[in-house]
């Protein structure tokens, strides 16, 4: 899991509540990513950011929001609009620059459960 | 649509036997292909990648993968399986903007 930390390890959300998942990296990577993992579906991209103060929607961005105010940090907020938030959330980071060097490295994950 | 398929939900192999976990891809242009492993309740660990060059790529923990352009495959292999190799394995292909598309994953069970 290297230099990427995610907290908390487990998170419980009440109906109608927004919750924020933390992701921090000390790898000096420019790019960061959020994925959602559901059983039997692999990983799906929620949001990604290739540079500070800029981010793009992935395939399943509805009900989620992010910010990228610092290079090291890429927090994910699961809003009340996300009706099925129970999943394992994975953060990743990589360098940018092309030529196949942009291997993504993953954090240990946060499991979100709905009360 | 650009995609990755892992046709087997689960692969069972005896310890000491060779193992293969299959992956096929559908992508325009030259693909960048990756294999990751995930242990229970953990993040993904990078095993290896194919960018260009030799079709046989060697990675971590004795794993290797063979890129076959004509068959659009990138199968993960290991000559002698260990019980500790039991985990969930993901194949992925890189799209534009460094986005990755993942297969659904294959559970590998190695029995002693």
Short mmCIF file of C-alpha atoms in Angstrom, two decimals:
data_model
loop_
_atom_site.label_atom_id
_atom_site.label_comp_id
_atom_site.label_asym_id
_atom_site.label_seq_id
_atom_site.Cartn_x
_atom_site.Cartn_y
_atom_site.Cartn_z
CA UNK A 1 0.00 0.00 0.00
CA UNK A 2 3.08 2.19 0.01
CA UNK A 3 2.84 5.89 0.67
CA UNK A 4 -0.92 6.21 0.30
CA UNK A 5 -3.07 6.35 3.40
CA UNK A 6 -6.83 6.24 3.62
CA UNK A 7 -8.96 6.92 6.65
CA UNK A 8 -11.02 5.76 8.30
CA UNK A 9 -10.78 2.05 7.63
CA UNK A 10 -14.52 1.65 8.31
CA UNK A 11 -17.15 4.37 8.05
CA UNK A 12 -20.82 4.26 8.91
CA UNK A 13 -23.29 6.59 7.28
CA UNK A 14 -26.77 7.42 8.43
CA UNK A 15 -29.47 8.12 5.88
CA UNK A 16 -29.33 11.69 4.61
CA UNK A 17 -25.82 12.25 5.92
CA UNK A 18 -22.78 13.38 3.96
CA UNK A 19 -19.53 11.65 4.83
CA UNK A 20 -15.96 12.37 3.75
CA UNK A 21 -13.27 9.80 3.04
CA UNK A 22 -9.67 10.89 3.38
CA UNK A 23 -6.83 10.04 0.99
CA UNK A 24 -3.27 11.29 1.46
CA UNK A 25 -0.11 10.41 -0.47
CA UNK A 26 3.54 11.22 0.12
CA UNK A 27 4.77 9.86 -3.23
CA UNK A 28 4.87 13.31 -4.87
CA UNK A 29 2.41 12.05 -7.48
CA UNK A 30 0.51 14.59 -9.55
CA UNK A 31 -2.49 12.40 -10.31
CA UNK A 32 -4.98 10.91 -7.85
CA UNK A 33 -8.05 8.73 -8.35
CA UNK A 34 -11.08 7.42 -6.48
CA UNK A 35 -12.60 4.03 -7.27
CA UNK A 36 -15.58 2.18 -5.95
CA UNK A 37 -15.42 -1.60 -5.61
CA UNK A 38 -18.54 -3.76 -5.46
CA UNK A 39 -18.49 -7.58 -5.37
CA UNK A 40 -18.20 -9.11 -8.83
CA UNK A 41 -17.93 -5.76 -10.61
CA UNK A 42 -14.29 -4.87 -10.41
CA UNK A 43 -13.37 -1.26 -9.80
CA UNK A 44 -15.24 1.71 -11.22
CA UNK A 45 -13.78 5.20 -11.46
CA UNK A 46 -15.59 7.92 -9.52
CA UNK A 47 -13.35 10.98 -9.95
CA UNK A 48 -9.77 11.69 -10.89
CA UNK A 49 -7.42 14.63 -10.70
CA UNK A 50 -4.27 15.16 -12.72
CA UNK A 51 -3.22 18.40 -11.09
CA UNK A 52 -4.03 20.55 -8.09
CA UNK A 53 -7.29 22.51 -8.32
CA UNK A 54 -8.54 20.42 -11.22
CA UNK A 55 -10.53 17.18 -11.36
CA UNK A 56 -12.75 15.27 -13.76
CA UNK A 57 -15.75 13.01 -13.38
CA UNK A 58 -15.27 9.32 -13.90
CA UNK A 59 -17.88 6.77 -14.86
CA UNK A 60 -20.01 6.93 -11.69
CA UNK A 61 -19.61 10.46 -10.29
CA UNK A 62 -23.27 11.06 -9.41
CA UNK A 63 -23.74 11.44 -5.65
CA UNK A 64 -20.05 12.11 -5.00
CA UNK A 65 -17.89 15.21 -4.80
CA UNK A 66 -14.14 15.82 -4.48
CA UNK A 67 -11.63 18.59 -3.98
CA UNK A 68 -7.93 18.88 -4.75
CA UNK A 69 -6.55 21.84 -2.85
CA UNK A 70 -3.20 20.20 -2.12
CA UNK A 71 -1.07 17.84 -4.15
CA UNK A 72 -0.98 15.34 -1.29
CA UNK A 73 -4.69 15.18 -0.57
CA UNK A 74 -7.81 14.15 -2.52
CA UNK A 75 -10.82 13.78 -0.19
CA UNK A 76 -14.03 12.18 -1.42
CA UNK A 77 -17.44 13.20 -0.08
CA UNK A 78 -20.30 10.75 -0.38
CA UNK A 79 -23.41 12.88 -0.40
CA UNK A 80 -26.96 12.04 0.55
CA UNK A 81 -27.75 11.92 -3.17
CA UNK A 82 -25.80 8.65 -3.43
CA UNK A 83 -28.58 6.17 -2.71
CA UNK A 84 -26.46 3.03 -2.61
CA UNK A 85 -23.18 4.02 -1.01
CA UNK A 86 -22.28 0.70 0.62
CA UNK A 87 -19.01 -0.34 -1.02
CA UNK A 88 -15.25 -0.51 -0.64
CA UNK A 89 -13.62 2.77 -1.70
CA UNK A 90 -10.08 2.81 -3.03
CA UNK A 91 -7.83 5.78 -3.63
CA UNK A 92 -4.88 5.62 -6.00
CA UNK A 93 -2.15 7.91 -7.26
CA UNK A 94 0.32 8.01 -10.12
CA UNK A 95 2.84 10.18 -11.87
CA UNK A 96 1.84 11.80 -15.14
CA UNK A 97 3.90 12.19 -18.26
CA UNK A 98 3.11 9.39 -20.66
CA UNK A 99 5.18 6.59 -22.15
CA UNK A 100 3.50 4.10 -19.87
CA UNK A 101 5.10 5.30 -16.68
CA UNK A 102 1.83 6.17 -15.00
CA UNK A 103 1.33 3.04 -12.92
CA UNK A 104 -1.39 3.60 -10.35
CA UNK A 105 -0.63 2.68 -6.75
CA UNK A 106 -3.45 2.06 -4.32
CA UNK A 107 -4.22 2.85 -0.72
CA UNK A 108 -5.62 0.28 1.75
CA UNK A 109 -9.25 1.29 1.21
CA UNK A 110 -12.23 2.48 3.26
CA UNK A 111 -15.31 0.32 3.73
CA UNK A 112 -18.47 2.40 3.87
CA UNK A 113 -21.55 0.92 5.46
CA UNK A 114 -25.02 2.37 5.81
CA UNK A 115 -26.80 2.24 9.16
CA UNK B 1 -16.19 0.08 -26.40
CA UNK B 2 -12.82 -0.38 -24.79
CA UNK B 3 -12.92 -3.10 -22.21
CA UNK B 4 -11.21 -5.92 -20.39
CA UNK B 5 -12.66 -9.38 -19.77
CA UNK B 6 -11.63 -11.97 -17.24
CA UNK B 7 -13.58 -15.02 -18.35
CA UNK B 8 -13.12 -17.06 -15.17
CA UNK B 9 -14.69 -16.03 -11.87
CA UNK B 10 -12.48 -18.49 -10.04
CA UNK B 11 -9.40 -20.57 -10.75
CA UNK B 12 -8.44 -23.52 -8.57
CA UNK B 13 -4.95 -25.00 -8.64
CA UNK B 14 -2.91 -27.31 -6.46
CA UNK B 15 0.17 -25.97 -4.73
CA UNK B 16 3.27 -26.50 -6.85
CA UNK B 17 1.34 -26.65 -10.12
CA UNK B 18 1.53 -23.91 -12.74
CA UNK B 19 -1.25 -21.36 -12.73
CA UNK B 20 -2.84 -19.20 -15.41
CA UNK B 21 -5.34 -16.39 -14.90
CA UNK B 22 -6.86 -15.24 -18.17
CA UNK B 23 -7.45 -11.74 -19.49
CA UNK B 24 -8.59 -10.52 -22.89
CA UNK B 25 -8.92 -6.93 -23.98
CA UNK B 26 -10.69 -4.83 -26.54
CA UNK B 27 -9.03 -1.48 -27.15
CA UNK B 28 -8.07 0.61 -30.14
CA UNK B 29 -4.41 1.31 -30.67
CA UNK B 30 -1.57 -0.15 -28.66
CA UNK B 31 -2.71 -1.20 -25.21
CA UNK B 32 -1.05 -0.60 -21.89
CA UNK B 33 -2.03 -3.60 -19.75
CA UNK B 34 -1.72 -4.18 -16.02
CA UNK B 35 -2.19 -6.91 -13.44
CA UNK B 36 -3.01 -6.21 -9.81
CA UNK B 37 -3.60 -8.49 -6.83
CA UNK B 38 -5.90 -7.86 -3.89
CA UNK B 39 -5.89 -9.66 -0.56
CA UNK B 40 -9.04 -9.57 1.60
CA UNK B 41 -9.96 -6.09 2.84
CA UNK B 42 -6.80 -4.60 1.38
CA UNK B 43 -5.95 -2.27 -1.47
CA UNK B 44 -4.67 -3.42 -4.83
CA UNK B 45 -1.00 -4.27 -5.25
CA UNK B 46 0.68 -3.75 -8.60
CA UNK B 47 2.16 -6.94 -10.08
CA UNK B 48 3.29 -6.07 -13.60
CA UNK B 49 2.53 -4.15 -16.75
CA UNK B 50 2.99 -4.37 -20.49
CA UNK B 51 3.83 -1.19 -22.36
CA UNK B 52 5.87 -2.27 -25.35
CA UNK B 53 8.72 -4.59 -26.21
CA UNK B 54 9.02 -8.21 -25.12
CA UNK B 55 5.74 -10.04 -25.06
CA UNK B 56 6.70 -11.84 -21.84
CA UNK B 57 6.65 -9.49 -18.88
CA UNK B 58 8.08 -10.46 -15.52
CA UNK B 59 6.69 -9.00 -12.31
CA UNK B 60 6.56 -9.32 -8.56
CA UNK B 61 6.38 -12.55 -6.53
CA UNK B 62 7.41 -14.75 -9.47
CA UNK B 63 4.47 -13.79 -11.68
CA UNK B 64 4.75 -13.17 -15.39
CA UNK B 65 2.30 -12.33 -18.14
CA UNK B 66 2.30 -12.97 -21.85
CA UNK B 67 1.00 -10.34 -24.24
CA UNK B 68 -0.53 -11.83 -27.38
CA UNK B 69 -1.63 -9.20 -29.87
CA UNK B 70 -3.29 -11.59 -32.32
CA UNK B 71 -5.42 -13.11 -29.59
CA UNK B 72 -5.82 -9.79 -27.72
CA UNK B 73 -4.86 -11.54 -24.50
CA UNK B 74 -2.66 -10.83 -21.52
CA UNK B 75 -2.73 -13.94 -19.36
CA UNK B 76 -1.06 -13.99 -15.94
CA UNK B 77 1.10 -17.00 -15.20
CA UNK B 78 3.29 -18.52 -12.52
CA UNK B 79 5.30 -21.73 -12.90
CA UNK B 80 4.65 -23.04 -9.37
CA UNK B 81 1.71 -21.84 -7.29
CA UNK B 82 1.89 -21.14 -3.56
CA UNK B 83 -0.97 -21.22 -1.07
CA UNK B 84 -0.10 -17.60 -0.30
CA UNK B 85 -0.92 -16.69 -3.92
CA UNK B 86 -4.60 -17.18 -3.11
CA UNK B 87 -6.22 -13.79 -3.70
CA UNK B 88 -8.33 -11.75 -6.11
CA UNK B 89 -6.58 -10.78 -9.35
CA UNK B 90 -7.50 -7.89 -11.62
CA UNK B 91 -6.49 -7.18 -15.17
CA UNK B 92 -6.72 -3.56 -16.36
CA UNK B 93 -6.16 -1.58 -19.53
CA UNK B 94 -5.13 2.08 -19.69
CA UNK B 95 -7.30 4.50 -21.61
CA UNK B 96 -6.69 8.14 -22.46
CA UNK B 97 -5.87 10.47 -19.59
CA UNK B 98 -4.42 7.55 -17.64
CA UNK B 99 -7.84 6.18 -16.86
CA UNK B 100 -7.85 2.46 -16.14
CA UNK B 101 -10.63 0.05 -17.00
CA UNK B 102 -10.66 -3.06 -14.82
CA UNK B 103 -11.92 -6.55 -15.41
CA UNK B 104 -14.35 -8.02 -12.91
CA UNK B 105 -11.60 -9.97 -11.19
CA UNK B 106 -10.67 -13.64 -10.81
CA UNK B 107 -10.43 -15.41 -7.48
CA UNK B 108 -7.40 -17.68 -7.34
CA UNK B 109 -7.51 -20.53 -4.84
CA UNK B 110 -4.36 -22.56 -4.32
CA UNK B 111 -4.86 -25.72 -2.28
CA UNK B 112 -2.12 -27.56 -0.44
#
